[in-house]
Amino acid sequence: MGAKASIAKTLAANPGFSGKRREAPRARPADLLAVDLLAWYDRHRRNLPWRAPRGERADPYRVWLSEIMLQQTTVATVGPYFKRFLARYPNLRSLAEAPLDDVLAAWAGLGYYSRARNLHACARAVVERHGGNFPRSEAELASLPGIGPYTAAAIACIAFNEKTVPVDGNVERVLARLHRVAHELPRAKPELRELARELAEDVGIASRFGDFAQALMDLGATICRPRQPRCMICPWQAACLAKAQGDQESFPKKSAKREGNLRRGAAFVVSRRDGAVLVRKRQEKGLLGGMVEVPGSEWSADFNEAAALAFAPRVRGESGLAWRRLQGEVGHVFTHFPLELIVFVASIGLGARAPRGCRFLAPAEIARAAVPTLMIKVLAHAGVLPRRAL
Ligand code: SF4
């Protein structure tokens, strides 16, 4: 089915649309939407550190790295991290050969550390299974660690010009508005993917699937913004059903969000006289897996602050630590739940020895260790790190 037909189908299925408007609009034939978008992209494409210069094929390693970094992180934040990471690991082999702890340390600050662990595992898998070259098919890419359907489609089309369209939140928004899709997300996802596929199908862009995908991403990020879309300079303004109706911001429709319950817990910051801090390594599996943390309690919705000191570490060579509860809490938001930690601090002498499973970490080592943002906040709250470390 062509894009023109799919617009008609969307109109027919769209109960909020008046009969008078149930005709595919307007000055520009729908079949030329992709061509219009590419012409716009050629003039207005964003200059991003991982993008190939105009007319050149993108490097799969850079595309992959940027797509993993961009999951749940903004372009503005990723930019400097990407450059630093690339300077440290300029190619897939250098990353595959690096120790995991070094990779986690280089990732620190980007959050969602399972991504870094998968990144490392994926680099090794590409070396072992594919001789160090990324496979080009979506299916083979999706079989690698940490590469889901979206990332597989992004690498396949941007790096190898495969005929596929990665559909992220930005692209969903553009298509939901263009077609005035009545179904709510996430139920509308298959329909939006189908609309994206049809757009790529309809026109003669065979040599530019990668550019088409990036053009859609740019359109969503810079023009069809969540609030106050810049429709007057949008290359699709003549065909956009939501613009015609004037209700752009009510698309995509979303079902009510269910956020996780607040979890609470305690963190214990033990400072040695030379400034070193007692830390341990989290379990490899799970949230912040393998990262460095100060000792603490479990995080739970029914955390009992009165019993918090039961989780305090026992430091060998010290007969009972004088714990002080700091005022306030450290807040952090994970994907599935918000967290609040209360922080206890204590000081110890140079002769103290770390309990089993823990070690002392000098402040100068913190920047090189795999310390997640949550723990940086805890250490700043305790005065071990300056607040500007956040
Ligand atoms: S016309 Fe406006 S709402 Fe429609 S796709 Fe363009 S920016 Fe988005």
CSV table of C-alpha atoms and ligand atoms in Angstrom, one decimal:
chain,number,residue,atom,x,y,z
A,1,MET,CA,0.0,0.0,0.0
A,2,GLY,CA,1.3,3.5,-0.9
A,3,ALA,CA,1.5,6.4,1.5
A,4,LYS,CA,-1.4,8.0,-0.3
A,5,ALA,CA,-3.5,4.9,0.4
A,6,SER,CA,-2.4,4.8,4.0
A,7,ILE,CA,-3.3,8.4,4.6
A,8,ALA,CA,-6.8,7.6,3.2
A,9,LYS,CA,-7.0,4.5,5.5
A,10,THR,CA,-5.9,6.6,8.5
A,11,LEU,CA,-8.6,9.2,7.6
A,12,ALA,CA,-11.2,6.6,7.4
A,13,ALA,CA,-10.3,5.1,10.7
A,14,ASN,CA,-10.0,8.4,12.4
A,15,PRO,CA,-13.2,9.1,14.3
A,16,GLY,CA,-12.2,12.6,15.3
A,17,PHE,CA,-12.0,13.7,11.8
A,18,SER,CA,-14.9,15.5,10.1
A,19,GLY,CA,-16.3,14.0,6.9
A,20,LYS,CA,-15.4,17.2,5.0
A,21,ARG,CA,-11.7,16.6,5.8
A,22,ARG,CA,-11.7,12.9,4.9
A,23,GLU,CA,-9.8,13.5,1.8
A,24,ALA,CA,-6.1,13.2,1.5
A,25,PRO,CA,-4.9,16.8,1.6
A,26,ARG,CA,-3.5,19.0,-0.2
A,27,ALA,CA,-1.1,20.6,-2.6
A,28,ARG,CA,1.7,18.0,-2.5
A,29,PRO,CA,1.0,14.4,-3.6
A,30,ALA,CA,1.7,12.0,-0.7
A,31,ASP,CA,4.0,9.9,-2.9
A,32,LEU,CA,6.5,12.8,-2.9
A,33,LEU,CA,6.7,13.1,0.9
A,34,ALA,CA,9.9,11.2,1.2
A,35,VAL,CA,11.5,13.2,-1.7
A,36,ASP,CA,10.4,16.5,0.0
A,37,LEU,CA,11.9,15.3,3.2
A,38,LEU,CA,15.2,14.4,1.7
A,39,ALA,CA,15.4,17.8,-0.1
A,40,TRP,CA,14.8,19.4,3.3
A,41,TYR,CA,17.4,17.2,4.9
A,42,ASP,CA,20.0,18.1,2.4
A,43,ARG,CA,19.7,21.8,3.4
A,44,HIS,CA,19.1,21.5,7.1
A,45,ARG,CA,20.6,18.2,8.4
A,46,ARG,CA,22.1,18.4,11.9
A,47,ASN,CA,25.9,18.3,12.2
A,48,LEU,CA,26.4,15.4,14.7
A,49,PRO,CA,29.8,14.0,15.7
A,50,TRP,CA,28.8,10.4,14.6
A,51,ARG,CA,27.4,11.4,11.2
A,52,ALA,CA,29.4,10.8,8.0
A,53,PRO,CA,30.0,13.9,5.9
A,54,ARG,CA,27.4,14.5,3.2
A,55,GLY,CA,27.6,11.8,0.4
A,56,GLU,CA,29.8,9.4,2.4
A,57,ARG,CA,28.8,6.1,3.9
A,58,ALA,CA,28.6,6.1,7.7
A,59,ASP,CA,31.0,4.0,9.8
A,60,PRO,CA,29.0,1.1,11.4
A,61,TYR,CA,31.1,1.3,14.6
A,62,ARG,CA,30.2,5.0,15.1
A,63,VAL,CA,26.5,4.5,14.2
A,64,TRP,CA,26.2,1.6,16.7
A,65,LEU,CA,28.1,3.5,19.5
A,66,SER,CA,26.0,6.6,19.0
A,67,GLU,CA,22.7,4.7,18.9
A,68,ILE,CA,23.5,2.8,22.1
A,69,MET,CA,24.6,6.1,23.8
A,70,LEU,CA,21.4,7.8,22.6
A,71,GLN,CA,19.1,5.3,24.2
A,72,GLN,CA,17.5,7.3,27.1
A,73,THR,CA,20.0,10.1,26.8
A,74,THR,CA,19.8,13.3,24.8
A,75,VAL,CA,21.9,14.3,21.8
A,76,ALA,CA,23.4,17.3,23.7
A,77,THR,CA,24.6,15.0,26.6
A,78,VAL,CA,25.9,12.3,24.3
A,79,GLY,CA,28.0,14.6,22.1
A,80,PRO,CA,31.0,15.1,24.5
A,81,TYR,CA,30.8,11.5,25.8
A,82,PHE,CA,30.8,10.2,22.3
A,83,LYS,CA,34.0,12.1,21.4
A,84,ARG,CA,35.8,11.1,24.6
A,85,PHE,CA,34.8,7.5,24.2
A,86,LEU,CA,35.9,7.4,20.6
A,87,ALA,CA,39.2,8.9,21.5
A,88,ARG,CA,39.7,6.1,24.0
A,89,TYR,CA,38.3,3.3,21.8
A,90,PRO,CA,38.7,4.4,18.2
A,91,ASN,CA,37.5,1.2,16.7
A,92,LEU,CA,35.7,-2.0,17.5
A,93,ARG,CA,38.8,-4.1,18.2
A,94,SER,CA,40.2,-1.6,20.8
A,95,LEU,CA,36.8,-1.8,22.6
A,96,ALA,CA,36.6,-5.6,22.4
A,97,GLU,CA,40.1,-5.9,23.9
A,98,ALA,CA,39.6,-3.5,26.7
A,99,PRO,CA,38.8,-4.8,30.3
A,100,LEU,CA,35.2,-4.4,31.1
A,101,ASP,CA,35.9,-2.3,34.2
A,102,ASP,CA,37.7,0.3,32.0
A,103,VAL,CA,34.7,0.4,29.7
A,104,LEU,CA,32.3,0.9,32.6
A,105,ALA,CA,34.5,3.7,33.9
A,106,ALA,CA,34.6,5.4,30.5
A,107,TRP,CA,30.8,5.1,30.5
A,108,ALA,CA,30.3,6.6,34.0
A,109,GLY,CA,27.9,9.5,33.9
A,110,LEU,CA,25.8,8.2,31.0
A,111,GLY,CA,23.7,6.0,33.3
A,112,TYR,CA,22.0,2.8,32.4
A,113,TYR,CA,25.1,0.8,32.8
A,114,SER,CA,23.7,-2.4,31.4
A,115,ARG,CA,24.2,-0.6,28.0
A,116,ALA,CA,28.0,-0.4,28.6
A,117,ARG,CA,28.1,-4.0,29.6
A,118,ASN,CA,26.2,-5.0,26.5
A,119,LEU,CA,28.4,-2.7,24.4
A,120,HIS,CA,31.5,-4.5,25.5
A,121,ALA,CA,29.9,-8.0,25.0
A,122,CYS,CA,28.7,-6.9,21.6
A,123,ALA,CA,32.1,-5.7,20.5
A,124,ARG,CA,33.5,-9.1,21.5
A,125,ALA,CA,30.7,-11.0,19.7
A,126,VAL,CA,31.3,-9.1,16.5
A,127,VAL,CA,35.0,-9.9,16.7
A,128,GLU,CA,34.4,-13.6,17.5
A,129,ARG,CA,31.4,-14.3,15.2
A,130,HIS,CA,32.0,-11.8,12.3
A,131,GLY,CA,35.7,-11.3,12.2
A,132,GLY,CA,35.4,-7.7,13.6
A,133,ASN,CA,32.9,-6.4,10.9
A,134,PHE,CA,29.3,-5.7,11.8
A,135,PRO,CA,26.9,-7.8,9.8
A,136,ARG,CA,24.6,-5.8,7.6
A,137,SER,CA,21.3,-7.5,7.9
A,138,GLU,CA,18.8,-6.4,10.5
A,139,ALA,CA,18.2,-9.9,11.7
A,140,GLU,CA,21.9,-10.7,12.3
A,141,LEU,CA,22.4,-7.3,14.0
A,142,ALA,CA,19.5,-7.9,16.3
A,143,SER,CA,21.0,-11.2,17.4
A,144,LEU,CA,24.0,-9.4,19.0
A,145,PRO,CA,24.1,-8.4,22.7
A,146,GLY,CA,22.3,-5.1,23.5
A,147,ILE,CA,21.0,-4.5,19.9
A,148,GLY,CA,17.2,-4.4,19.9
A,149,PRO,CA,15.0,-4.0,16.8
A,150,TYR,CA,15.3,-0.2,16.7
A,151,THR,CA,19.1,-0.2,16.9
A,152,ALA,CA,19.3,-3.0,14.4
A,153,ALA,CA,17.2,-1.0,11.9
A,154,ALA,CA,19.2,2.2,12.6
A,155,ILE,CA,22.6,0.5,11.9
A,156,ALA,CA,21.3,-1.5,8.9
A,157,CYS,CA,19.9,1.5,7.1
A,158,ILE,CA,22.4,4.3,8.2
A,159,ALA,CA,25.6,2.3,7.8
A,160,PHE,CA,24.5,-0.2,5.1
A,161,ASN,CA,21.7,1.5,3.3
A,162,GLU,CA,19.3,-1.4,4.0
A,163,LYS,CA,15.7,-0.7,3.2
A,164,THR,CA,14.2,-0.3,6.7
A,165,VAL,CA,13.1,2.6,8.9
A,166,PRO,CA,14.0,2.8,12.6
A,167,VAL,CA,11.1,4.3,14.5
A,168,ASP,CA,11.9,6.0,17.8
A,169,GLY,CA,9.8,8.4,19.9
A,170,ASN,CA,10.6,11.4,17.6
A,171,VAL,CA,9.6,9.5,14.5
A,172,GLU,CA,6.4,8.2,16.1
A,173,ARG,CA,5.4,11.7,16.9
A,174,VAL,CA,5.9,13.0,13.4
A,175,LEU,CA,4.0,10.1,11.8
A,176,ALA,CA,1.2,10.2,14.4
A,177,ARG,CA,0.7,13.9,13.5
A,178,LEU,CA,1.1,13.5,9.8
A,179,HIS,CA,-1.5,10.8,9.7
A,180,ARG,CA,-3.5,11.9,12.8
A,181,VAL,CA,-3.3,8.4,14.2
A,182,ALA,CA,-6.2,8.0,16.6
A,183,HIS,CA,-4.8,4.9,18.5
A,184,GLU,CA,-2.9,5.5,21.7
A,185,LEU,CA,0.7,4.6,22.3
A,186,PRO,CA,2.0,1.9,22.9
A,187,ARG,CA,-0.8,0.2,21.0
A,188,ALA,CA,-0.2,2.4,18.0
A,189,LYS,CA,3.4,1.3,17.6
A,190,PRO,CA,2.8,-1.4,14.9
A,191,GLU,CA,0.7,1.0,12.9
A,192,LEU,CA,3.3,3.7,13.1
A,193,ARG,CA,6.0,1.3,12.0
A,194,GLU,CA,3.9,0.3,9.0
A,195,LEU,CA,3.4,3.9,8.1
A,196,ALA,CA,7.1,4.5,8.2
A,197,ARG,CA,7.8,1.5,6.0
A,198,GLU,CA,5.3,2.6,3.5
A,199,LEU,CA,6.9,6.0,3.2
A,200,ALA,CA,10.2,4.4,2.4
A,201,GLU,CA,8.5,2.1,0.0
A,202,ASP,CA,6.7,4.7,-2.0
A,203,VAL,CA,9.4,6.7,-3.6
A,204,GLY,CA,12.6,6.5,-5.5
A,205,ILE,CA,15.0,6.8,-2.6
A,206,ALA,CA,16.6,3.5,-3.0
A,207,SER,CA,20.1,4.8,-2.7
A,208,ARG,CA,19.3,6.9,0.4
A,209,PHE,CA,17.5,4.8,3.0
A,210,GLY,CA,20.0,5.9,5.6
A,211,ASP,CA,19.5,9.6,4.8
A,212,PHE,CA,15.7,9.1,4.9
A,213,ALA,CA,15.9,7.6,8.4
A,214,GLN,CA,18.1,10.4,9.6
A,215,ALA,CA,15.9,13.0,8.0
A,216,LEU,CA,12.9,11.7,9.9
A,217,MET,CA,14.9,11.8,13.1
A,218,ASP,CA,16.0,15.3,12.4
A,219,LEU,CA,12.5,16.4,11.5
A,220,GLY,CA,11.1,15.1,14.8
A,221,ALA,CA,14.0,16.6,16.9
A,222,THR,CA,14.1,20.0,15.3
A,223,ILE,CA,10.8,20.8,13.6
A,224,CYS,CA,8.0,18.5,14.8
A,225,ARG,CA,8.9,19.1,18.5
A,226,PRO,CA,6.7,17.8,21.3
A,227,ARG,CA,5.6,21.4,22.1
A,228,GLN,CA,5.2,24.2,19.7
A,229,PRO,CA,6.1,22.3,16.5
A,230,ARG,CA,7.5,24.6,13.8
A,231,CYS,CA,4.9,23.7,11.2
A,232,MET,CA,5.5,26.9,9.1
A,233,ILE,CA,8.9,25.6,8.1
A,234,CYS,CA,8.1,21.9,8.0
A,235,PRO,CA,8.5,20.2,4.6
A,236,TRP,CA,5.4,18.2,5.3
A,237,GLN,CA,3.1,21.0,6.3
A,238,ALA,CA,0.9,20.7,3.1
A,239,ALA,CA,0.2,17.1,3.8
A,240,CYS,CA,0.0,17.0,7.6
A,241,LEU,CA,-3.5,16.1,8.9
A,242,ALA,CA,-2.8,17.3,12.4
A,243,LYS,CA,-1.7,20.7,11.2
A,244,ALA,CA,-4.8,21.0,9.0
A,245,GLN,CA,-6.9,20.4,12.1
A,246,GLY,CA,-4.8,22.6,14.3
A,247,ASP,CA,-4.4,19.9,17.0
A,248,GLN,CA,-0.8,18.9,16.5
A,249,GLU,CA,0.2,18.7,20.1
A,250,SER,CA,-2.5,16.2,21.0
A,251,PHE,CA,-0.6,13.6,18.9
A,252,PRO,CA,0.6,11.0,19.5
A,253,LYS,CA,-2.2,9.9,21.8
A,254,LYS,CA,-0.8,8.3,24.9
A,255,SER,CA,-2.3,6.0,27.5
A,256,ALA,CA,-1.9,7.2,31.1
A,257,LYS,CA,1.6,6.6,32.3
A,258,ARG,CA,2.2,4.2,35.2
A,259,GLU,CA,5.2,5.2,37.2
A,260,GLY,CA,6.9,2.9,39.7
A,261,ASN,CA,6.5,3.5,43.4
A,262,LEU,CA,9.0,5.5,45.3
A,263,ARG,CA,11.7,3.3,46.8
A,264,ARG,CA,13.8,4.4,49.7
A,265,GLY,CA,17.1,3.2,51.3
A,266,ALA,CA,20.2,4.2,53.2
A,267,ALA,CA,23.8,4.8,52.0
A,268,PHE,CA,26.8,4.7,54.3
A,269,VAL,CA,29.8,6.9,53.5
A,270,VAL,CA,32.9,5.8,55.5
A,271,SER,CA,35.8,8.3,55.1
A,272,ARG,CA,39.3,7.3,56.1
A,273,ARG,CA,41.6,10.0,57.4
A,274,ASP,CA,43.5,10.1,54.1
A,275,GLY,CA,40.3,10.9,52.2
A,276,ALA,CA,39.7,7.4,50.9
A,277,VAL,CA,36.1,6.1,50.9
A,278,LEU,CA,34.8,2.6,51.6
A,279,VAL,CA,33.2,1.1,48.5
A,280,ARG,CA,32.1,-2.2,47.1
A,281,LYS,CA,31.2,-3.6,43.7
A,282,ARG,CA,27.5,-4.3,42.9
A,283,GLN,CA,26.5,-7.7,41.7
A,284,GLU,CA,27.2,-8.2,38.0
A,285,LYS,CA,23.5,-8.8,37.1
A,286,GLY,CA,20.8,-6.2,37.6
A,287,LEU,CA,20.5,-2.5,38.1
A,288,LEU,CA,23.9,-0.7,38.0
A,289,GLY,CA,25.4,-4.2,37.6
A,290,GLY,CA,29.1,-4.3,38.3
A,291,MET,CA,29.3,-0.7,39.3
A,292,VAL,CA,31.0,0.8,42.3
A,293,GLU,CA,28.8,1.9,45.3
A,294,VAL,CA,29.2,2.8,48.9
A,295,PRO,CA,27.7,0.2,51.2
A,296,GLY,CA,23.9,0.6,51.7
A,297,SER,CA,20.6,-1.0,52.5
A,298,GLU,CA,18.2,-2.6,50.0
A,299,TRP,CA,15.9,-0.1,48.3
A,300,SER,CA,12.3,-0.7,48.9
A,301,ALA,CA,8.9,1.0,49.1
A,302,ASP,CA,8.5,0.1,52.8
A,303,PHE,CA,12.0,1.0,53.9
A,304,ASN,CA,12.1,1.5,57.7
A,305,GLU,CA,14.5,4.4,58.5
A,306,ALA,CA,14.5,3.5,62.2
A,307,ALA,CA,16.2,0.2,61.3
A,308,ALA,CA,18.6,1.6,58.7
A,309,LEU,CA,21.8,1.2,60.8
A,310,ALA,CA,21.3,-2.5,60.7
A,311,PHE,CA,22.7,-2.3,57.2
A,312,ALA,CA,25.8,-0.2,58.2
A,313,PRO,CA,29.2,-1.8,57.3
A,314,ARG,CA,31.4,-3.1,60.1
A,315,VAL,CA,34.9,-1.9,59.6
A,316,ARG,CA,37.7,-4.1,61.0
A,317,GLY,CA,40.0,-2.5,63.5
A,318,GLU,CA,37.3,0.0,64.6
A,319,SER,CA,35.2,-0.7,67.6
A,320,GLY,CA,31.9,0.8,66.5
A,321,LEU,CA,31.6,3.7,64.2
A,322,ALA,CA,30.0,7.0,65.2
A,323,TRP,CA,27.4,7.4,62.5
A,324,ARG,CA,25.9,10.8,61.7
A,325,ARG,CA,22.7,11.0,59.6
A,326,LEU,CA,23.0,13.9,57.2
A,327,GLN,CA,20.0,16.2,56.7
A,328,GLY,CA,18.0,15.8,53.5
A,329,GLU,CA,17.9,12.9,51.0
A,330,VAL,CA,19.6,12.1,47.7
A,331,GLY,CA,17.0,11.7,45.0
A,332,HIS,CA,17.4,9.8,41.7
A,333,VAL,CA,15.1,8.6,39.0
A,334,PHE,CA,15.6,5.3,37.4
A,335,THR,CA,13.6,4.2,34.4
A,336,HIS,CA,11.1,2.2,36.4
A,337,PHE,CA,11.1,3.9,39.8
A,338,PRO,CA,12.2,7.0,41.7
A,339,LEU,CA,14.6,6.5,44.6
A,340,GLU,CA,15.4,8.5,47.7
A,341,LEU,CA,18.5,7.7,49.8
A,342,ILE,CA,19.2,8.9,53.3
A,343,VAL,CA,23.0,9.2,53.9
A,344,PHE,CA,25.0,8.3,57.0
A,345,VAL,CA,28.6,9.4,57.4
A,346,ALA,CA,31.4,8.2,59.7
A,347,SER,CA,35.2,8.8,59.9
A,348,ILE,CA,37.9,6.2,60.6
A,349,GLY,CA,41.6,6.1,61.2
A,350,LEU,CA,44.3,4.9,58.8
A,351,GLY,CA,44.7,1.6,60.6
A,352,ALA,CA,41.1,0.4,59.7
A,353,ARG,CA,40.7,-2.5,57.3
A,354,ALA,CA,37.9,-2.8,54.8
A,355,PRO,CA,35.3,-5.5,55.5
A,356,ARG,CA,35.1,-8.5,53.2
A,357,GLY,CA,34.0,-7.5,49.7
A,358,CYS,CA,34.8,-3.9,50.2
A,359,ARG,CA,37.9,-1.7,49.5
A,360,PHE,CA,39.0,1.9,50.0
A,361,LEU,CA,38.9,4.2,47.0
A,362,ALA,CA,41.0,7.4,46.9
A,363,PRO,CA,39.1,10.5,45.7
A,364,ALA,CA,41.4,10.8,42.8
A,365,GLU,CA,40.5,7.3,41.7
A,366,ILE,CA,36.7,8.0,41.7
A,367,ALA,CA,36.8,9.7,38.3
A,368,ARG,CA,38.5,6.6,36.7
A,369,ALA,CA,36.3,4.0,38.6
A,370,ALA,CA,32.9,2.9,37.4
A,371,VAL,CA,31.0,5.1,39.8
A,372,PRO,CA,27.3,5.7,38.7
A,373,THR,CA,25.7,9.1,38.9
A,374,LEU,CA,23.6,8.1,41.9
A,375,MET,CA,26.8,7.4,43.9
A,376,ILE,CA,28.4,10.6,42.7
A,377,LYS,CA,25.3,12.4,44.2
A,378,VAL,CA,25.7,10.5,47.4
A,379,LEU,CA,29.4,11.3,47.7
A,380,ALA,CA,28.7,15.0,46.9
A,381,HIS,CA,26.0,15.0,49.5
A,382,ALA,CA,28.5,13.6,52.0
A,383,GLY,CA,31.0,16.3,51.1
A,384,VAL,CA,33.5,13.8,49.7
A,385,LEU,CA,33.2,15.2,46.2
A,386,PRO,CA,32.4,18.8,45.3
A,387,ARG,CA,28.9,19.5,44.2
A,388,ARG,CA,30.2,20.6,40.8
A,389,ALA,CA,31.1,16.8,40.3
A,390,LEU,CA,27.3,16.3,39.5
B,1,SF4,S1,3.3,20.1,9.9
B,1,SF4,FE1,3.8,20.4,12.0
B,1,SF4,S2,2.8,18.7,13.1
B,1,SF4,FE2,2.8,18.2,10.9
B,1,SF4,S3,4.7,17.0,10.7
B,1,SF4,FE3,5.2,19.1,10.2
B,1,SF4,S4,5.9,20.0,12.2
B,1,SF4,FE4,4.8,18.1,12.6
